[in-house]
Amino acid sequence: MALRQLREEAGFTQRQLAIEAQMAQPAVARLEACETIPTLATLTRLSKALGCDFSILIGGE
């Protein structure tokens, strides 16, 4: 599932997700646009902020 879809389903703007995941909003935008590869730490912060299983962010179902 795409990061943008998960973010929107959680009701977050990019800025809100960035705050929850302790990262910059432009970094969220780059991840959504597939312009950068997230680190393990970034994936962990995003999964916690979105309340989803880590595996969903790396392409799991």
mmCIF file with all atom_site columns, C-alpha atoms in Angstrom:
data_model
loop_
_atom_site.group_PDB
_atom_site.id
_atom_site.type_symbol
_atom_site.label_atom_id
_atom_site.label_alt_id
_atom_site.label_comp_id
_atom_site.label_asym_id
_atom_site.label_entity_id
_atom_site.label_seq_id
_atom_site.pdbx_PDB_ins_code
_atom_site.Cartn_x
_atom_site.Cartn_y
_atom_site.Cartn_z
_atom_site.occupancy
_atom_site.B_iso_or_equiv
_atom_site.pdbx_formal_charge
_atom_site.auth_seq_id
_atom_site.auth_comp_id
_atom_site.auth_asym_id
_atom_site.auth_atom_id
_atom_site.pdbx_PDB_model_num
ATOM 1  C CA . MET A 1 1  ? 0.000  0.000  0.000  1.00 0.00 ? 1  MET A CA 1
ATOM 2  C CA . ALA A 1 2  ? 1.352  3.413  -0.913 1.00 0.00 ? 2  ALA A CA 1
ATOM 3  C CA . LEU A 1 3  ? 2.459  5.822  1.797  1.00 0.00 ? 3  LEU A CA 1
ATOM 4  C CA . ARG A 1 4  ? 0.158  8.550  0.507  1.00 0.00 ? 4  ARG A CA 1
ATOM 5  C CA . GLN A 1 5  ? -2.865 6.255  0.711  1.00 0.00 ? 5  GLN A CA 1
ATOM 6  C CA . LEU A 1 6  ? -1.975 5.204  4.258  1.00 0.00 ? 6  LEU A CA 1
ATOM 7  C CA . ARG A 1 7  ? -1.470 8.836  5.268  1.00 0.00 ? 7  ARG A CA 1
ATOM 8  C CA . GLU A 1 8  ? -4.793 9.915  3.783  1.00 0.00 ? 8  GLU A CA 1
ATOM 9  C CA . GLU A 1 9  ? -6.644 6.981  5.383  1.00 0.00 ? 9  GLU A CA 1
ATOM 10 C CA . ALA A 1 10 ? -5.172 8.025  8.736  1.00 0.00 ? 10 ALA A CA 1
ATOM 11 C CA . GLY A 1 11 ? -6.466 11.560 8.142  1.00 0.00 ? 11 GLY A CA 1
ATOM 12 C CA . PHE A 1 12 ? -3.041 13.208 8.157  1.00 0.00 ? 12 PHE A CA 1
ATOM 13 C CA . THR A 1 13 ? -1.664 15.965 5.993  1.00 0.00 ? 13 THR A CA 1
ATOM 14 C CA . GLN A 1 14 ? 1.980  15.588 5.013  1.00 0.00 ? 14 GLN A CA 1
ATOM 15 C CA . ARG A 1 15 ? 2.861  18.147 7.681  1.00 0.00 ? 15 ARG A CA 1
ATOM 16 C CA . GLN A 1 16 ? 0.913  16.307 10.384 1.00 0.00 ? 16 GLN A CA 1
ATOM 17 C CA . LEU A 1 17 ? 2.531  12.986 9.495  1.00 0.00 ? 17 LEU A CA 1
ATOM 18 C CA . ALA A 1 18 ? 5.946  14.615 9.490  1.00 0.00 ? 18 ALA A CA 1
ATOM 19 C CA . ILE A 1 19 ? 5.361  15.966 12.993 1.00 0.00 ? 19 ILE A CA 1
ATOM 20 C CA . GLU A 1 20 ? 4.124  12.597 14.282 1.00 0.00 ? 20 GLU A CA 1
ATOM 21 C CA . ALA A 1 21 ? 7.048  10.758 12.661 1.00 0.00 ? 21 ALA A CA 1
ATOM 22 C CA . GLN A 1 22 ? 9.595  13.379 13.782 1.00 0.00 ? 22 GLN A CA 1
ATOM 23 C CA . MET A 1 23 ? 10.728 14.266 10.292 1.00 0.00 ? 23 MET A CA 1
ATOM 24 C CA . ALA A 1 24 ? 10.477 17.185 7.869  1.00 0.00 ? 24 ALA A CA 1
ATOM 25 C CA . GLN A 1 25 ? 7.433  17.624 5.618  1.00 0.00 ? 25 GLN A CA 1
ATOM 26 C CA . PRO A 1 26 ? 9.569  17.749 2.446  1.00 0.00 ? 26 PRO A CA 1
ATOM 27 C CA . ALA A 1 27 ? 10.974 14.340 3.418  1.00 0.00 ? 27 ALA A CA 1
ATOM 28 C CA . VAL A 1 28 ? 7.438  12.919 3.538  1.00 0.00 ? 28 VAL A CA 1
ATOM 29 C CA . ALA A 1 29 ? 6.736  14.456 0.125  1.00 0.00 ? 29 ALA A CA 1
ATOM 30 C CA . ARG A 1 30 ? 9.903  12.897 -1.340 1.00 0.00 ? 30 ARG A CA 1
ATOM 31 C CA . LEU A 1 31 ? 8.988  9.481  0.073  1.00 0.00 ? 31 LEU A CA 1
ATOM 32 C CA . GLU A 1 32 ? 5.480  9.696  -1.377 1.00 0.00 ? 32 GLU A CA 1
ATOM 33 C CA . ALA A 1 33 ? 6.927  10.633 -4.767 1.00 0.00 ? 33 ALA A CA 1
ATOM 34 C CA . CYS A 1 34 ? 9.418  7.727  -4.569 1.00 0.00 ? 34 CYS A CA 1
ATOM 35 C CA . GLU A 1 35 ? 12.288 10.180 -4.906 1.00 0.00 ? 35 GLU A CA 1
ATOM 36 C CA . THR A 1 36 ? 14.176 8.723  -1.961 1.00 0.00 ? 36 THR A CA 1
ATOM 37 C CA . ILE A 1 37 ? 14.607 5.367  -0.256 1.00 0.00 ? 37 ILE A CA 1
ATOM 38 C CA . PRO A 1 38 ? 13.608 5.360  3.413  1.00 0.00 ? 38 PRO A CA 1
ATOM 39 C CA . THR A 1 39 ? 15.935 4.092  6.095  1.00 0.00 ? 39 THR A CA 1
ATOM 40 C CA . LEU A 1 40 ? 14.859 1.428  8.552  1.00 0.00 ? 40 LEU A CA 1
ATOM 41 C CA . ALA A 1 41 ? 14.553 4.118  11.222 1.00 0.00 ? 41 ALA A CA 1
ATOM 42 C CA . THR A 1 42 ? 12.301 6.215  8.982  1.00 0.00 ? 42 THR A CA 1
ATOM 43 C CA . LEU A 1 43 ? 10.066 3.238  8.208  1.00 0.00 ? 43 LEU A CA 1
ATOM 44 C CA . THR A 1 44 ? 9.792  2.489  11.913 1.00 0.00 ? 44 THR A CA 1
ATOM 45 C CA . ARG A 1 45 ? 8.792  6.074  12.756 1.00 0.00 ? 45 ARG A CA 1
ATOM 46 C CA . LEU A 1 46 ? 6.252  6.153  9.924  1.00 0.00 ? 46 LEU A CA 1
ATOM 47 C CA . SER A 1 47 ? 4.651  2.854  10.920 1.00 0.00 ? 47 SER A CA 1
ATOM 48 C CA . LYS A 1 48 ? 4.297  4.049  14.521 1.00 0.00 ? 48 LYS A CA 1
ATOM 49 C CA . ALA A 1 49 ? 2.850  7.399  13.434 1.00 0.00 ? 49 ALA A CA 1
ATOM 50 C CA . LEU A 1 50 ? 0.378  5.727  11.067 1.00 0.00 ? 50 LEU A CA 1
ATOM 51 C CA . GLY A 1 51 ? -0.487 2.949  13.488 1.00 0.00 ? 51 GLY A CA 1
ATOM 52 C CA . CYS A 1 52 ? 0.176  0.283  10.893 1.00 0.00 ? 52 CYS A CA 1
ATOM 53 C CA . ASP A 1 53 ? 2.314  -2.805 10.730 1.00 0.00 ? 53 ASP A CA 1
ATOM 54 C CA . PHE A 1 54 ? 5.829  -2.178 9.468  1.00 0.00 ? 54 PHE A CA 1
ATOM 55 C CA . SER A 1 55 ? 5.392  -4.801 6.728  1.00 0.00 ? 55 SER A CA 1
ATOM 56 C CA . ILE A 1 56 ? 2.649  -2.742 5.053  1.00 0.00 ? 56 ILE A CA 1
ATOM 57 C CA . LEU A 1 57 ? 5.147  0.044  4.390  1.00 0.00 ? 57 LEU A CA 1
ATOM 58 C CA . ILE A 1 58 ? 7.563  -2.325 2.685  1.00 0.00 ? 58 ILE A CA 1
ATOM 59 C CA . GLY A 1 59 ? 4.990  -3.843 0.383  1.00 0.00 ? 59 GLY A CA 1
ATOM 60 C CA . GLY A 1 60 ? 3.333  -6.464 2.537  1.00 0.00 ? 60 GLY A CA 1
ATOM 61 C CA . GLU A 1 61 ? -0.387 -7.040 2.696  1.00 0.00 ? 61 GLU A CA 1
#
